[in-house]
mmCIF file of C-alpha atoms in Angstrom:
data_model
loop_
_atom_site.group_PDB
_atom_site.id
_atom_site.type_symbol
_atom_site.label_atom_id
_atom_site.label_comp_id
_atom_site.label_asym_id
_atom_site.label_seq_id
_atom_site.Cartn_x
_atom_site.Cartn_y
_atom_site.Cartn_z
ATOM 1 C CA UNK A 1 125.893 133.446 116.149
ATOM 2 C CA UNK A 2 123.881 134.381 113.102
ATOM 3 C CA UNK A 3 126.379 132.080 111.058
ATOM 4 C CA UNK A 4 125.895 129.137 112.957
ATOM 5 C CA UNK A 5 122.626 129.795 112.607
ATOM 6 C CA UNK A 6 122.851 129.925 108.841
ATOM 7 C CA UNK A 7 124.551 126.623 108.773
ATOM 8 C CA UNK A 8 122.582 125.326 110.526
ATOM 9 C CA UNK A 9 119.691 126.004 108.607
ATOM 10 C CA UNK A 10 121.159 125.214 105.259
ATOM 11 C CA UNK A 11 121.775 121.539 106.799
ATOM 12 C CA UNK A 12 119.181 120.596 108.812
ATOM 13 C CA UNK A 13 116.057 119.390 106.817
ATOM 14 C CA UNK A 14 117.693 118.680 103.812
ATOM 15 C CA UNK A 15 117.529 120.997 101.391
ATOM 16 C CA UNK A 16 121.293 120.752 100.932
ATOM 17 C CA UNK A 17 120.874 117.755 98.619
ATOM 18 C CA UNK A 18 118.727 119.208 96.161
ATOM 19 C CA UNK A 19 121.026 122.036 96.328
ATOM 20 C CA UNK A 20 123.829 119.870 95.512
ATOM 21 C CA UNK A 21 121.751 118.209 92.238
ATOM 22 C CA UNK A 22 121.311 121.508 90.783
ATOM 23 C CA UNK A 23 124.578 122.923 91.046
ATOM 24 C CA UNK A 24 126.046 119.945 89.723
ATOM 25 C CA UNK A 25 123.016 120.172 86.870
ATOM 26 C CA UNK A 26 124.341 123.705 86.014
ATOM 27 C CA UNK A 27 127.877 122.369 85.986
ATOM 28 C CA UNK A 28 127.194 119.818 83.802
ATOM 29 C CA UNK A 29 125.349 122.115 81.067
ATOM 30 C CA UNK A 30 122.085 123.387 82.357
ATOM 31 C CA UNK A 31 123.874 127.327 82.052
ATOM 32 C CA UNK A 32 123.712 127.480 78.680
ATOM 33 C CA UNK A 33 121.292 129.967 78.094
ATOM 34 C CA UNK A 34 119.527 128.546 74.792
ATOM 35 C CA UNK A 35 118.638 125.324 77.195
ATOM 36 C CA UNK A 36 115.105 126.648 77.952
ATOM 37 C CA UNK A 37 113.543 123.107 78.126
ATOM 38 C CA UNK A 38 112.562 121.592 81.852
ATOM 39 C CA UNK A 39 114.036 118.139 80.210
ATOM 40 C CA UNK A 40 117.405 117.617 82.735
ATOM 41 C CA UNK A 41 119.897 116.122 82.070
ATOM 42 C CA UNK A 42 119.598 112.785 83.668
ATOM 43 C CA UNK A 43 122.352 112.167 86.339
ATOM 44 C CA UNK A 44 123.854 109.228 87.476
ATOM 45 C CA UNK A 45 120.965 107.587 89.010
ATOM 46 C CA UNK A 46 120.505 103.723 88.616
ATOM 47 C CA UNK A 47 117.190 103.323 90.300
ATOM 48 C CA UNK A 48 115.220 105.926 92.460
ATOM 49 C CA UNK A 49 115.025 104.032 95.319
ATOM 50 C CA UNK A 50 118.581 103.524 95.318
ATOM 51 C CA UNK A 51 119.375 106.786 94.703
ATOM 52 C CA UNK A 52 116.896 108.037 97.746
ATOM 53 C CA UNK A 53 118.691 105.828 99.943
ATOM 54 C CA UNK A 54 121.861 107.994 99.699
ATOM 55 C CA UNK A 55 120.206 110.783 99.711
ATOM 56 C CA UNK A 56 118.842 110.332 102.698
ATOM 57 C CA UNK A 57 121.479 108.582 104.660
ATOM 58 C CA UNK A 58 123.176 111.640 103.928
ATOM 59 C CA UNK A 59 120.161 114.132 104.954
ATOM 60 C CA UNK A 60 119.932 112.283 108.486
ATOM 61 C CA UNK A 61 123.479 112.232 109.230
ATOM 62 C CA UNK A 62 124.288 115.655 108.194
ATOM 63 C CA UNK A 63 120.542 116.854 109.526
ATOM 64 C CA UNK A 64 120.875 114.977 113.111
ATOM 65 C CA UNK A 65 124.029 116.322 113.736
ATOM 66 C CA UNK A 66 123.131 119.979 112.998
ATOM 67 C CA UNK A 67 120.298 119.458 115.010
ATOM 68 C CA UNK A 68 122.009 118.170 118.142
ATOM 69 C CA UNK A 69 125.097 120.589 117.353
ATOM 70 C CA UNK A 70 123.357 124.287 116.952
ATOM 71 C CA UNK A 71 120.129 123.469 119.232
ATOM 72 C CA UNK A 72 122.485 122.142 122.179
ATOM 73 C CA UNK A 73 125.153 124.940 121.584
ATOM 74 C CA UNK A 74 122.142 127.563 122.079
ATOM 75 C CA UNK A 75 120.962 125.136 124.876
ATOM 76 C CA UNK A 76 124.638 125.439 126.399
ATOM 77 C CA UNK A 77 124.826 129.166 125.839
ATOM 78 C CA UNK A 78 121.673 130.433 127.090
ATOM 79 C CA UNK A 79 119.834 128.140 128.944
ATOM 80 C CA UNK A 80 123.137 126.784 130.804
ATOM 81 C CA UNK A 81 125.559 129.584 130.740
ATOM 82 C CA UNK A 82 122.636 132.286 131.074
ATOM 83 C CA UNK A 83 120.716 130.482 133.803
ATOM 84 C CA UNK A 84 120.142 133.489 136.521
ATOM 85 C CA UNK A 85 119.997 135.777 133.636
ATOM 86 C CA UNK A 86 116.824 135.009 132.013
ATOM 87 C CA UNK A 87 115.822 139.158 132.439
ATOM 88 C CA UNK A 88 118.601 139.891 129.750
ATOM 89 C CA UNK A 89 117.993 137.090 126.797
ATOM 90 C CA UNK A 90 114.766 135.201 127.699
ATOM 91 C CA UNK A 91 111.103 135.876 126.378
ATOM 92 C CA UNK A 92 109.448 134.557 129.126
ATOM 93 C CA UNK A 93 112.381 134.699 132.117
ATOM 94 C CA UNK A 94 110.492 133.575 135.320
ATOM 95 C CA UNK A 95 109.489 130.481 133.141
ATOM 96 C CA UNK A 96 111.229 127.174 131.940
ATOM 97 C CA UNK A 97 109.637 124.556 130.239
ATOM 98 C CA UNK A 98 109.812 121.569 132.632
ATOM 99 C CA UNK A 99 112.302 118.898 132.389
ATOM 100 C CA UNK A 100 110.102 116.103 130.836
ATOM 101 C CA UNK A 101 108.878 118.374 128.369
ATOM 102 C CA UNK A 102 112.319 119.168 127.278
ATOM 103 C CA UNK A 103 113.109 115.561 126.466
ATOM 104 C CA UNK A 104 109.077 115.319 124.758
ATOM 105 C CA UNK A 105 110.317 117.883 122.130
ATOM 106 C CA UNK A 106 113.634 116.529 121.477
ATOM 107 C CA UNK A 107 112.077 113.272 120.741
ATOM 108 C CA UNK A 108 109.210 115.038 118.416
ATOM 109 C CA UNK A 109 112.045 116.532 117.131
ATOM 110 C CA UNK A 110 114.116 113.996 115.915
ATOM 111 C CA UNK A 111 110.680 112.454 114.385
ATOM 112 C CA UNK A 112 110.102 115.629 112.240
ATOM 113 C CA UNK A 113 113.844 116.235 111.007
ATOM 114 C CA UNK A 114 113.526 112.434 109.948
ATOM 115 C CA UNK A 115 110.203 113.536 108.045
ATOM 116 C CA UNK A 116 111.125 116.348 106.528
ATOM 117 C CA UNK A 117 114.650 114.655 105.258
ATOM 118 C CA UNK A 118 113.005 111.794 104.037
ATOM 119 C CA UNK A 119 110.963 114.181 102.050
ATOM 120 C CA UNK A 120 113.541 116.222 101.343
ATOM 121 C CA UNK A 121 115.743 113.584 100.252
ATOM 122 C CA UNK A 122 113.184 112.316 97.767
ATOM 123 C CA UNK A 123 112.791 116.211 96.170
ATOM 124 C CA UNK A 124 116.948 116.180 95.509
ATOM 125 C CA UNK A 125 116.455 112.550 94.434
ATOM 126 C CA UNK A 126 113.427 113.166 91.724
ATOM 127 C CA UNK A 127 115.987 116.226 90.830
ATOM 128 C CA UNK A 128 118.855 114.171 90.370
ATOM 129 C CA UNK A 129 117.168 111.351 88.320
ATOM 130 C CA UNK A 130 115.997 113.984 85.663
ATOM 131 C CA UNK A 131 112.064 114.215 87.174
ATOM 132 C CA UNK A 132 110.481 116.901 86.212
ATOM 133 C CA UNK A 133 110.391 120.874 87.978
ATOM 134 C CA UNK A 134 110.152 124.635 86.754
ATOM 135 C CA UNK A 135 113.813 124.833 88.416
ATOM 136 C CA UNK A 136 116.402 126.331 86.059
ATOM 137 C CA UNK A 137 119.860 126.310 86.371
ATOM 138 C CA UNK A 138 120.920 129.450 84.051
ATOM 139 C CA UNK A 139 120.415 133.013 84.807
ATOM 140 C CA UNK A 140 120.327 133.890 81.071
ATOM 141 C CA UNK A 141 117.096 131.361 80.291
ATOM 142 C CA UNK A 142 114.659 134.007 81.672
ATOM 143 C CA UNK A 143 114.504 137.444 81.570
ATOM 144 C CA UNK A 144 116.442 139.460 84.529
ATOM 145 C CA UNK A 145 113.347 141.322 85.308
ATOM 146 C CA UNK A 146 111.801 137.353 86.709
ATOM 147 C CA UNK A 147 114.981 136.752 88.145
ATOM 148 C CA UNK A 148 114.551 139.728 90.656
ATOM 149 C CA UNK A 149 110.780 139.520 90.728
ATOM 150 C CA UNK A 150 110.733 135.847 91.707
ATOM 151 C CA UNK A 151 112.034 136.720 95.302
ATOM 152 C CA UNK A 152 109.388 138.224 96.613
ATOM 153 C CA UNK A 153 106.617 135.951 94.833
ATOM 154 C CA UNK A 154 108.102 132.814 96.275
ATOM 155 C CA UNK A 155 108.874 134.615 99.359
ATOM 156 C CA UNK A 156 105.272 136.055 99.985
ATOM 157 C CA UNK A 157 103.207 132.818 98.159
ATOM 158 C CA UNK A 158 105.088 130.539 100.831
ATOM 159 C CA UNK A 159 104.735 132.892 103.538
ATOM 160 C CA UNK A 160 100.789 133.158 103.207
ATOM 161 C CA UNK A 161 100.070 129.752 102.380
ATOM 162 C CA UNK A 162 102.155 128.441 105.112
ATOM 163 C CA UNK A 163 99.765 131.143 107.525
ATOM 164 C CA UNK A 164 96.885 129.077 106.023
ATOM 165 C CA UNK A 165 97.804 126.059 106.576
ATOM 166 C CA UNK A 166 98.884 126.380 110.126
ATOM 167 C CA UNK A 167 95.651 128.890 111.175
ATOM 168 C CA UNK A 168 93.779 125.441 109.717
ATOM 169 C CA UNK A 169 95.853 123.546 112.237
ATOM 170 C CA UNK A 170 94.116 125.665 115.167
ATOM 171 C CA UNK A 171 90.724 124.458 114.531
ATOM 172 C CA UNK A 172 89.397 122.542 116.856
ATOM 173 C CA UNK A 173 89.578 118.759 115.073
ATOM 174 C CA UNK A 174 93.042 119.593 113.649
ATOM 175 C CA UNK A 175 94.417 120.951 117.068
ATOM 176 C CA UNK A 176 93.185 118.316 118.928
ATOM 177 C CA UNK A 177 94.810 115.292 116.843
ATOM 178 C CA UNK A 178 97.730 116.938 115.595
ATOM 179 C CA UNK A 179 99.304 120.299 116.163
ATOM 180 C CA UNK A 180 97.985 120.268 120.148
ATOM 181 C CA UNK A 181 101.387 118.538 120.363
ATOM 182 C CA UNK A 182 103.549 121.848 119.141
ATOM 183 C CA UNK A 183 101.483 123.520 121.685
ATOM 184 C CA UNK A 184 102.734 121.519 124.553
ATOM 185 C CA UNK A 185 105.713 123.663 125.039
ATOM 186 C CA UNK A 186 104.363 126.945 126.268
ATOM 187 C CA UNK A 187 108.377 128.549 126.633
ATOM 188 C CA UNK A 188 109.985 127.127 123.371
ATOM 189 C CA UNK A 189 113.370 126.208 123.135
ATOM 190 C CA UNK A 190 115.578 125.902 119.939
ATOM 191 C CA UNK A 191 114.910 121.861 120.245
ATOM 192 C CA UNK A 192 110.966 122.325 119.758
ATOM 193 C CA UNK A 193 111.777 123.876 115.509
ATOM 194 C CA UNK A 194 110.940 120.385 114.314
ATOM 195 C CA UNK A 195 108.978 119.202 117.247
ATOM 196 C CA UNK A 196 105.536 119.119 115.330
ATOM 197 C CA UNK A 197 103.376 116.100 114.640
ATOM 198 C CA UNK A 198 104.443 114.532 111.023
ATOM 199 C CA UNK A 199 100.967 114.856 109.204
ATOM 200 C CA UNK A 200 101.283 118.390 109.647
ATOM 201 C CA UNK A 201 105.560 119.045 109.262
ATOM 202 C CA UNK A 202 104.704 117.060 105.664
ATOM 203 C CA UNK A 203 102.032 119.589 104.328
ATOM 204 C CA UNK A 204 103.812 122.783 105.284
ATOM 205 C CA UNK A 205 106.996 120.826 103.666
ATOM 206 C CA UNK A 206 105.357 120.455 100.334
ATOM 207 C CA UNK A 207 103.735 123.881 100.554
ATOM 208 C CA UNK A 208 107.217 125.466 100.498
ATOM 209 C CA UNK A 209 108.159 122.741 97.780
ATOM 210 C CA UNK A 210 105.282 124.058 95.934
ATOM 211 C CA UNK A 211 106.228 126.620 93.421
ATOM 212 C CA UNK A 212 108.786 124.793 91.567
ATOM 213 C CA UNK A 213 106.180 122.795 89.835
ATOM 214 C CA UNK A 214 104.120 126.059 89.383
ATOM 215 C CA UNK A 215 105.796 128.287 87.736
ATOM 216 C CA UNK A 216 109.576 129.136 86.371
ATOM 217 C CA UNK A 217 112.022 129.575 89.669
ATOM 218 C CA UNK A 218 116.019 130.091 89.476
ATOM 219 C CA UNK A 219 117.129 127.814 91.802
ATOM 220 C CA UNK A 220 119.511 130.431 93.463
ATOM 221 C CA UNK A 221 116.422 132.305 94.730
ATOM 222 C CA UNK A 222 114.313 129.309 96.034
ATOM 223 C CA UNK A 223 117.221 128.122 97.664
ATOM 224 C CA UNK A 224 118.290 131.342 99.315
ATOM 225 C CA UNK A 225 114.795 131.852 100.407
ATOM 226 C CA UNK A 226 114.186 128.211 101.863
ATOM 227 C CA UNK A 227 117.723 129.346 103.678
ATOM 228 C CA UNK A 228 116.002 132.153 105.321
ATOM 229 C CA UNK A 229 112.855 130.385 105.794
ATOM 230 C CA UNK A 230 114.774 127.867 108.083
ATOM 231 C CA UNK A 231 117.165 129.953 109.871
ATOM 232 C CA UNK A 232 113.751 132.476 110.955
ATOM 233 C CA UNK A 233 111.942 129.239 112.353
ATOM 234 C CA UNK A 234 114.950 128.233 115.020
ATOM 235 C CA UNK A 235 114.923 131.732 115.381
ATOM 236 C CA UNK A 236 111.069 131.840 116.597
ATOM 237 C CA UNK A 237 111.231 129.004 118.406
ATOM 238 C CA UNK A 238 114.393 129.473 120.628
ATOM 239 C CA UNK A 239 112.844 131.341 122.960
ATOM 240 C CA UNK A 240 115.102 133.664 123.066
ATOM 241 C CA UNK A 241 115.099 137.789 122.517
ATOM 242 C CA UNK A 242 116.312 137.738 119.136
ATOM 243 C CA UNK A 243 115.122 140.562 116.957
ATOM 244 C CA UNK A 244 115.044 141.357 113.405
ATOM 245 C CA UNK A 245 117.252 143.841 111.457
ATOM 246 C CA UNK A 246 116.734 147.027 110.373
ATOM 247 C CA UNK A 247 116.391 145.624 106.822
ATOM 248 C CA UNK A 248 113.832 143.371 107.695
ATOM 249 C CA UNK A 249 110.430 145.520 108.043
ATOM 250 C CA UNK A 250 108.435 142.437 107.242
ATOM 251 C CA UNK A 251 110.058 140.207 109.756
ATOM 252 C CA UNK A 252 108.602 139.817 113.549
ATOM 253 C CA UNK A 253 110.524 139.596 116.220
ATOM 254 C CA UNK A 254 111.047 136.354 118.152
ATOM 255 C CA UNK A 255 108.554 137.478 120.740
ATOM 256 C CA UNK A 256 105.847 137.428 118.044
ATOM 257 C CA UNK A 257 106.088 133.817 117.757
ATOM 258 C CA UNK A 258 106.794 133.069 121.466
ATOM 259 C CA UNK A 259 103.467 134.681 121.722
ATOM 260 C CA UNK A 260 101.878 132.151 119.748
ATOM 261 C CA UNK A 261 103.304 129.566 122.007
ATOM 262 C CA UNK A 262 102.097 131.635 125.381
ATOM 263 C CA UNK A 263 98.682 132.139 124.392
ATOM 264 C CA UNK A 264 98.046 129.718 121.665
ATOM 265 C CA UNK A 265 95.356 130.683 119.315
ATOM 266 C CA UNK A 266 96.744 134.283 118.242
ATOM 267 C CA UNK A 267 99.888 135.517 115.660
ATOM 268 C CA UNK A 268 99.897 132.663 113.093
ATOM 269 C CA UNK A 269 102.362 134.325 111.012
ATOM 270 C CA UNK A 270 105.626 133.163 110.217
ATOM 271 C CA UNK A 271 107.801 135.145 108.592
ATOM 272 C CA UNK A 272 105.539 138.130 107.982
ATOM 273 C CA UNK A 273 102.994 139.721 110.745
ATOM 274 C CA UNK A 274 100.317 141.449 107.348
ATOM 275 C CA UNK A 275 98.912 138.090 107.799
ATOM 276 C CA UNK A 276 97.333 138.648 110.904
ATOM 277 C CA UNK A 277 96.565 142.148 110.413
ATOM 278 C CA UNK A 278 94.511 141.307 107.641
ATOM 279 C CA UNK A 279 93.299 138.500 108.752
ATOM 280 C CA UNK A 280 92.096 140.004 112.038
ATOM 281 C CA UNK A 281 94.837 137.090 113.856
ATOM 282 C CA UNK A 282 96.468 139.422 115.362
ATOM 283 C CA UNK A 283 97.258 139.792 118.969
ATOM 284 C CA UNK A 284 95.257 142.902 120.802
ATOM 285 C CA UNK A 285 95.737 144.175 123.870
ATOM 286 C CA UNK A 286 91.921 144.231 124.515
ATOM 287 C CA UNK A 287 91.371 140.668 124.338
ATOM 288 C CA UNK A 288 92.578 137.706 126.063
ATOM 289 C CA UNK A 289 93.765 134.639 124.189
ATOM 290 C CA UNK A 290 94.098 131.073 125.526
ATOM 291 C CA UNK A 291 94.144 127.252 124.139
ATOM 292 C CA UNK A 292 90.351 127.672 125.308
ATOM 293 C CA UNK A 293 89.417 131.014 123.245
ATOM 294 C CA UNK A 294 88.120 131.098 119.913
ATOM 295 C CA UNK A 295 90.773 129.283 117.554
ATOM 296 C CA UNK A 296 90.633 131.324 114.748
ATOM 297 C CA UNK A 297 92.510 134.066 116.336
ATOM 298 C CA UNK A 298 89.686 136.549 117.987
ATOM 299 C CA UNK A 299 90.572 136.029 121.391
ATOM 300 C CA UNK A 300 87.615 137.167 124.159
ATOM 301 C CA UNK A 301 87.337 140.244 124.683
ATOM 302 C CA UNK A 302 88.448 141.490 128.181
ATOM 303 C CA UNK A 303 85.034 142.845 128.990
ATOM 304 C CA UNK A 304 83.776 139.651 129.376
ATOM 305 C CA UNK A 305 86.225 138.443 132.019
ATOM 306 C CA UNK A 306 85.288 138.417 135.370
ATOM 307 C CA UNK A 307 87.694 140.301 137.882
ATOM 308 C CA UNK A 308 89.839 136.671 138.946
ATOM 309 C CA UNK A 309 89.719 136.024 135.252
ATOM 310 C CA UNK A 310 91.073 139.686 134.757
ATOM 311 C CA UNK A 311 93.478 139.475 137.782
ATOM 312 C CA UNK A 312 94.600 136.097 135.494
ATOM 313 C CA UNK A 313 95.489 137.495 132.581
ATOM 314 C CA UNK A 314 97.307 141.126 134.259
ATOM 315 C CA UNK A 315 99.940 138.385 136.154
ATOM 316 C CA UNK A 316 100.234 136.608 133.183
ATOM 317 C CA UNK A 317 100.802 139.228 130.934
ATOM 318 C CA UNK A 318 103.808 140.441 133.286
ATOM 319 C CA UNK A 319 105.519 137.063 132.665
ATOM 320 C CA UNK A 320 106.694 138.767 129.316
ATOM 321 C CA UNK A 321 110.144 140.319 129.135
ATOM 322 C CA UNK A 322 109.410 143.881 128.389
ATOM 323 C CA UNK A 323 113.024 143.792 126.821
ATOM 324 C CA UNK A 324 112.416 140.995 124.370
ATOM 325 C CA UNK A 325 110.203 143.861 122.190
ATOM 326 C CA UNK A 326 110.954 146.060 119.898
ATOM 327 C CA UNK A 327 110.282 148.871 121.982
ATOM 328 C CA UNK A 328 111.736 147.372 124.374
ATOM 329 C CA UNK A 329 108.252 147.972 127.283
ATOM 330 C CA UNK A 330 105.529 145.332 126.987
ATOM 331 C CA UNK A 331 102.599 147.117 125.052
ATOM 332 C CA UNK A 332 100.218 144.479 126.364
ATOM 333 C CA UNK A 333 100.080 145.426 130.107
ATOM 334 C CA UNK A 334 96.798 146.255 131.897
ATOM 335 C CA UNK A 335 95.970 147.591 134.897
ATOM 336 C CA UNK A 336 94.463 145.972 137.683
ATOM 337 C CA UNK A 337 90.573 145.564 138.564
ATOM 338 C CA UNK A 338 91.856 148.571 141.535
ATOM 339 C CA UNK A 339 93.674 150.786 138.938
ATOM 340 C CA UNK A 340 97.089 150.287 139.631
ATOM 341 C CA UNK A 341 99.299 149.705 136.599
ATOM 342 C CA UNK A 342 100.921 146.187 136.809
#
């Protein structure tokens, strides 16, 4: 399962191209340690445009078929095969996302694997035509020390500026025009990972893009890390119990994010929770959160609700499958306006 998963994010959005380009780069030279300069060696490459139509015919034939291949086996293995079963696998079990919404995300979600190929098509094509990047190909043309250190500055700078950019998305203009259409799928399925309006799929694209025109990155590392990056977001948005390994201390579960989906404005985080800790974002089990709450992740506080309201969020809060956390009990649950535990 988790290699499937793997594959399928390596060749989804793209990213395999550029991949390609730089492995064939270090292959044709770029090793040699004394080649310090950021001048490649130019590739075969005619004309860009020529060049970025291969590159993305490739990206949308290899991308569409992962996409239809890994999101319908999961589709076919837990929502088909596991139907009656929901209590065992499912973050929210007593709910499916209707029908009609199912086919809404697949079609959002072919139009954001075509965006973020197309711009990941034209990243391996600048790459492959010699354009310019802080991507090296040797591991002796920087100190070791970088080489280790760069992991967890690429991994944390596109962790917390993707939180940014997606908390900005929950404002009220932004939410309403673009990202309101992620939000239409309340139980998330593994077809809804690309499901997100273009104008907003494009900015967290070139946000991860970002630091190889910053500063020096071994393209082993960004690579590896975009690899991660991809296989955590079908992850999230399967809506399905998955949690994260005992390694992974930084990593939420897939509840966190199916969460964000349930009660909208709350757990913005991707690939790290800190975020929202720090950033007061985080989901308490004092307040109530809802499309119609504050956006920037403060929820109302439960004091305020009046008992149906109260009543409200107690049932929905038991919609949550206690197994699907860590701890495996729901740490959210209230009790009732009588007392009694629900």
């Amino acid at each position: 399962m988790i290699v499937l998963a793997l594959i399928a994010a390596a060749f989804m959005n793209g990213d395999w191209l550029a991949v390609m380009a730089h492995t064939q780069m270090y292959f044709d030279g770029g090793h040699q340690p004394a080649q310090l300069s950021h001048h490649r060696p130019r590739l075969s490459c005619s004309s860009f445009f020529d060049e970025f139509k291969v590159q993305l015919f490739w990206a949308m034939v290899v991308g569409y078929g992962i996409y239809f291949g890994f999101c319908g086996y999961l589709e076919w293995k837990y929502y088909v095969k596991g139907r009656g079963k929901e209590a065992q696998w499912k973050c929210q079990p007593n709910r499916h996302l209707p029908r009609h919404l199912v086919w809404d995300q697949i079609k959002w979600g072919c139009i954001g694997l075509m965006v973020t190929n197309a711009v990941s098509a034209a990243v391996a094509t600048h790459v492959s035509c010699g354009g310019y990047s802080k991507v090296y190909t040797g591991f002796g043309q920087y100190p070791w020390w970088w080489w280790i250190l760069q992991w967890p500055v690429i991994f944390f700078q596109q962790d917390y500026v993707t939180y940014w950019i997606h908390r900005s998305f929950h404002s009220k203009f932004l939410f309403k025009h673009f990202h309101s259409i992620h939000h239409r799928y309340f139980q998330p399925t593994p077809w809804s990972v690309t499901a997100i309006h273009p104008l907003e799929l494009t900015t967290v694209q070139l946000a991860m893009v970002l630091p190889i025109f910053i500063y020096p990155v071994h393209w082993f590392p960004f690579y590896g890390l975009a690899l991660y990056t991809y296989y955590h977001g079908i992850v999230q948005h399967s809506g399905i119990a998955f949690k994260a390994q005992w390694w992974q201390p930084w990593q939420p579960d897939c509840m966190f994010h199916d969460n964000h989906h349930q009660y909208c404005h709350v757990n913005y985080g991707f690939n790290c929770s800190i975020w929202d800790k720090i950033h007061g974002s985080m989901r308490k089990i004092d307040r109530c959160y809802s499309e119609h709450t504050d956006s920037w992740g403060s929820g109302r506080p439960l004091a305020d609700l009046s008992s149906k309201e109260r009543h409200r969020e107690i049932q929905e809060r038991i919609t949550e499958n206690p197994m699907a956390y860590r701890e495996q009990f729901n740490p959210y649950l209230l009790k009732d306006v009588d007392g009694d535990v629900e």
